[in-house]
XYZ file of C-alpha atoms in Angstrom:
323
model
C 103.612 -157.335 18.219
C 106.122 -159.769 19.694
C 108.682 -161.117 17.295
C 108.613 -164.801 16.518
C 111.598 -166.681 17.844
C 113.837 -167.672 14.936
C 114.050 -171.349 14.176
C 117.475 -172.880 14.689
C 118.832 -175.535 12.405
C 121.677 -176.637 14.643
C 121.671 -179.811 16.688
C 119.037 -179.487 19.453
C 120.003 -179.750 23.091
C 119.115 -183.129 24.605
C 117.415 -183.498 27.959
C 116.479 -186.628 29.871
C 112.780 -187.401 30.184
C 110.843 -190.082 31.977
C 110.708 -192.198 28.841
C 114.098 -191.471 27.312
C 116.086 -188.544 25.879
C 114.370 -185.826 23.881
C 115.682 -182.698 22.190
C 114.616 -179.452 23.833
C 112.545 -177.369 21.432
C 110.427 -174.253 21.893
C 107.801 -174.483 24.625
C 104.949 -174.032 22.100
C 106.395 -176.361 19.479
C 105.259 -179.970 19.040
C 106.984 -182.355 21.438
C 109.612 -184.474 19.627
C 108.176 -187.639 21.210
C 105.340 -187.560 18.669
C 102.497 -187.216 21.173
C 100.994 -184.304 19.248
C 101.044 -182.076 22.334
C 103.143 -178.962 22.761
C 106.542 -179.538 24.340
C 105.686 -177.493 27.474
C 102.675 -179.754 28.153
C 104.561 -182.980 27.502
C 108.236 -183.807 28.148
C 109.049 -180.157 28.774
C 106.945 -180.256 31.925
C 109.419 -182.505 33.748
C 112.342 -180.288 32.793
C 110.540 -177.176 34.007
C 109.564 -178.893 37.257
C 113.174 -179.907 37.887
C 114.222 -176.261 37.602
C 111.412 -174.771 39.719
C 111.031 -177.421 42.445
C 111.961 -175.862 45.783
C 114.968 -177.342 47.563
C 114.254 -176.872 51.259
C 117.879 -177.042 52.447
C 120.021 -175.758 49.554
C 123.151 -175.437 51.726
C 122.907 -178.865 53.352
C 126.265 -180.646 53.309
C 128.303 -177.465 52.947
C 130.748 -176.402 55.640
C 129.097 -173.620 57.653
C 125.490 -174.266 56.590
C 124.209 -172.005 59.370
C 126.481 -169.154 58.310
C 125.422 -169.538 54.659
C 121.832 -169.038 55.823
C 122.730 -166.109 58.069
C 124.587 -164.331 55.264
C 121.714 -164.992 52.889
C 118.932 -163.758 55.195
C 120.252 -161.812 58.188
C 123.613 -160.115 57.677
C 123.827 -156.887 55.637
C 127.531 -156.772 54.767
C 129.894 -159.744 54.922
C 132.360 -161.650 52.773
C 133.847 -165.155 52.785
C 136.805 -166.484 50.821
C 135.705 -169.658 49.009
C 137.870 -172.670 48.221
C 137.076 -174.524 44.999
C 137.241 -178.296 44.775
C 139.498 -178.186 41.713
C 141.484 -175.140 42.786
C 141.489 -171.677 41.241
C 141.705 -171.454 37.435
C 144.613 -169.606 35.906
C 144.065 -165.863 36.055
C 141.635 -166.024 38.978
C 143.484 -164.996 42.154
C 140.492 -165.436 44.474
C 136.777 -166.215 44.730
C 134.820 -164.303 47.369
C 131.224 -164.754 48.468
C 129.555 -161.443 49.365
C 126.157 -160.793 50.896
C 125.296 -158.300 48.161
C 127.037 -156.626 45.217
C 126.533 -153.229 43.532
C 123.483 -153.045 41.264
C 122.377 -156.400 42.738
C 124.719 -158.162 40.296
C 124.750 -161.946 40.718
C 128.527 -161.881 40.288
C 131.395 -159.689 39.184
C 134.790 -160.471 37.731
C 137.101 -157.626 38.616
C 139.815 -156.183 36.434
C 142.453 -158.211 38.299
C 140.547 -161.439 37.522
C 139.203 -162.013 41.029
C 135.573 -163.088 41.367
C 132.834 -161.807 43.685
C 129.574 -163.780 44.060
C 126.421 -162.140 45.480
C 124.345 -164.269 47.859
C 121.256 -162.151 48.521
C 119.899 -161.975 44.968
C 116.639 -163.374 43.665
C 117.304 -166.649 41.888
C 115.514 -168.066 38.830
C 114.920 -171.589 40.146
C 113.947 -173.327 43.355
C 117.470 -174.594 43.996
C 119.585 -171.771 45.339
C 122.664 -173.967 45.438
C 122.416 -174.786 41.726
C 121.789 -171.145 40.813
C 124.838 -169.958 42.756
C 127.070 -172.681 41.309
C 126.008 -171.730 37.784
C 126.752 -168.065 38.487
C 130.126 -168.940 39.989
C 131.205 -171.084 37.050
C 130.195 -168.413 34.548
C 132.029 -165.756 36.559
C 135.235 -167.799 36.390
C 135.061 -167.602 32.588
C 133.834 -163.999 32.287
C 136.030 -161.287 30.850
C 137.739 -159.286 33.615
C 135.934 -156.070 34.451
C 132.438 -157.416 33.742
C 129.429 -158.424 35.851
C 127.609 -161.732 35.357
C 123.878 -161.543 34.692
C 121.190 -163.917 35.969
C 119.860 -166.631 33.700
C 117.681 -169.718 33.797
C 119.848 -172.532 35.119
C 120.016 -175.956 33.423
C 118.098 -178.487 35.521
C 121.028 -180.915 35.563
C 123.765 -178.392 36.316
C 126.243 -178.701 39.209
C 125.467 -177.423 42.697
C 127.715 -175.663 45.203
C 128.263 -179.040 46.847
C 129.861 -180.201 43.562
C 131.998 -177.101 43.053
C 133.333 -176.137 46.495
C 136.019 -177.967 48.457
C 134.136 -180.050 51.069
C 137.036 -179.541 53.491
C 137.495 -175.836 52.813
C 136.929 -173.427 55.686
C 133.929 -171.099 55.711
C 134.852 -168.090 57.831
C 132.610 -165.039 57.369
C 134.040 -161.572 57.856
C 131.288 -159.152 58.872
C 131.852 -155.571 57.679
C 130.489 -152.306 59.001
C 129.807 -151.184 55.428
C 130.228 -152.060 51.762
C 133.718 -150.682 51.113
C 134.692 -154.181 49.955
C 132.819 -153.367 46.737
C 135.645 -151.051 45.696
C 139.310 -152.104 46.010
C 140.396 -148.485 46.547
C 137.388 -146.803 48.139
C 139.415 -143.799 49.320
C 140.088 -142.803 45.712
C 136.667 -143.749 44.327
C 134.672 -141.377 42.133
C 131.979 -139.114 43.569
C 129.196 -141.364 42.187
C 130.700 -144.498 43.705
C 131.250 -142.738 47.019
C 127.628 -141.566 47.088
C 126.409 -145.095 46.314
C 128.527 -146.509 49.118
C 127.217 -143.923 51.561
C 123.607 -144.812 50.732
C 124.261 -148.535 51.137
C 126.165 -148.049 54.382
C 123.390 -145.892 55.830
C 120.887 -148.723 55.318
C 123.056 -151.455 56.884
C 122.083 -152.645 60.373
C 125.181 -152.953 62.618
C 125.859 -156.678 62.976
C 128.510 -158.746 64.772
C 129.185 -162.494 64.585
C 129.665 -164.137 67.974
C 132.939 -166.017 68.395
C 132.029 -168.491 71.145
C 129.130 -170.290 69.397
C 128.392 -171.150 65.782
C 126.206 -169.080 63.463
C 124.961 -166.543 66.043
C 124.732 -162.857 65.093
C 124.120 -159.822 67.308
C 122.483 -156.842 65.625
C 121.564 -153.331 66.685
C 118.265 -151.605 65.911
C 116.980 -148.213 67.087
C 114.670 -149.574 69.820
C 116.427 -152.746 70.982
C 119.149 -155.151 70.012
C 118.738 -158.782 68.994
C 120.571 -162.078 68.827
C 119.650 -164.295 65.871
C 121.135 -167.769 66.036
C 120.911 -170.283 63.176
C 120.776 -173.751 64.729
C 121.480 -177.052 62.923
C 119.149 -179.284 64.969
C 115.972 -180.881 63.543
C 113.146 -178.376 63.910
C 110.746 -180.449 66.014
C 113.490 -181.582 68.386
C 114.792 -178.029 68.726
C 111.358 -176.561 69.429
C 110.789 -179.184 72.127
C 114.125 -178.296 73.732
C 113.449 -174.557 73.595
C 110.011 -175.146 75.119
C 111.534 -177.127 78.001
C 113.950 -174.290 78.740
C 111.315 -171.589 78.304
C 108.870 -173.284 80.678
C 111.658 -173.666 83.239
C 112.608 -169.983 82.993
C 116.002 -170.868 81.499
C 115.615 -169.606 77.921
C 116.907 -166.069 78.411
C 120.453 -164.810 77.892
C 120.555 -162.756 81.056
C 118.707 -159.908 82.723
C 116.450 -157.964 80.382
C 116.762 -160.497 77.543
C 113.931 -162.637 76.196
C 113.466 -165.464 73.700
C 110.738 -164.006 71.488
C 110.328 -166.532 68.688
C 112.124 -167.899 65.670
C 112.525 -167.788 61.910
C 112.499 -170.781 59.619
C 115.043 -170.241 56.841
C 116.336 -172.672 54.197
C 115.412 -175.711 56.256
C 116.868 -174.601 59.605
C 115.398 -172.804 62.610
C 116.684 -169.420 63.806
C 115.705 -168.535 67.400
C 115.625 -164.799 68.157
C 116.219 -163.009 71.453
C 115.401 -159.407 72.304
C 118.264 -157.677 74.101
C 118.420 -154.342 75.944
C 119.779 -151.542 73.771
C 122.821 -151.278 76.059
C 123.776 -154.937 75.466
C 126.690 -155.188 73.056
C 127.893 -158.266 71.165
C 130.738 -158.911 73.619
C 128.266 -158.827 76.525
C 126.313 -161.747 75.113
C 129.245 -164.091 74.371
C 129.320 -165.797 77.795
C 125.515 -166.040 78.191
C 125.247 -167.558 74.689
C 127.881 -170.193 75.496
C 126.062 -171.037 78.735
C 122.759 -171.273 76.884
C 124.345 -173.695 74.383
C 125.150 -176.021 77.298
C 121.577 -175.829 78.634
C 120.213 -176.445 75.149
C 122.388 -179.546 74.693
C 120.918 -181.000 77.887
C 117.368 -180.217 76.765
C 117.981 -181.729 73.327
C 119.119 -184.979 74.974
C 115.791 -185.418 76.786
C 113.177 -187.762 75.329
C 110.611 -187.227 78.098
C 107.119 -186.168 76.985
C 106.470 -182.436 77.267
C 104.584 -181.310 80.346
C 101.492 -179.135 80.088
C 103.567 -176.001 80.757
C 106.137 -177.057 78.165
C 103.414 -177.690 75.572
C 102.027 -174.209 76.179
C 105.517 -172.750 75.842
C 106.014 -174.661 72.599
C 102.717 -173.397 71.241
C 103.753 -169.836 71.975
C 107.059 -170.317 70.164
C 105.485 -171.904 67.066
C 102.758 -169.247 66.887
C 105.458 -166.600 66.587
C 107.505 -168.481 64.002
C 108.029 -166.841 60.622
C 109.241 -168.580 57.465
C 111.773 -166.549 55.485
C 112.322 -169.046 52.663
């Protein structure tokens, strides 16, 4: 039999409701407003909705929005040094965003006081930015040598946009493996070494292009791919891609093909199939040339032709939503 939650006699937490401020009580307890209904069916409903409501573009307004999305959804192993709006607290030499951490920890404060934040974890609310900011702030105060566990985030808590320096650079470093988990991987224990080997074996080789923003080459057994997170409004982008596709100008060179797109965290991610012999450096120039063609297509306001509409329908039929 489940234990009853103990009643607390301290001052209740106050939350803002549609009709004023009310103390937060247990979900099954009477609402303090005096309605006679349980809290979860009365003023608690708004608080729960605020926590669970999905934010479509959680990284909007951050420097490198496309790279945030790529590291969240597409890149196996990468890190980024983060710059905080108020600077680093005493005893915290650095804050690093990582695609994933050991044991799927949301965050880790290392023995030296540095902080690692995991990006690819499940989050308890519909606002990924608020969840990550809460994890980051708790990691800054955690005892060195300890991970930070997930928790339900307060609905009015700060978001990454409130915590990070709006002028700070966002420069991902893509790794071939997860050695960044361990400061001294060469002298790691046998268990840690085995864990690293398993994680590294599952990582798809990935390279960030240098000539265009938020584009990532990856290698798979049958063929390679380019996945490119683009900041343009979805409908406008799909029109532009359709114009290029209908004109035979959507490829990145011989043997390559625009095959569709993902929709992830409010942005669209076109995907190209590449021959298995095509390396990341081979696609740099074609990607830059495609960016110029795309800019021209985006500038057009002409109605789509019949061929362009068919091309657009083919692209949208193959679109997959990741988040």
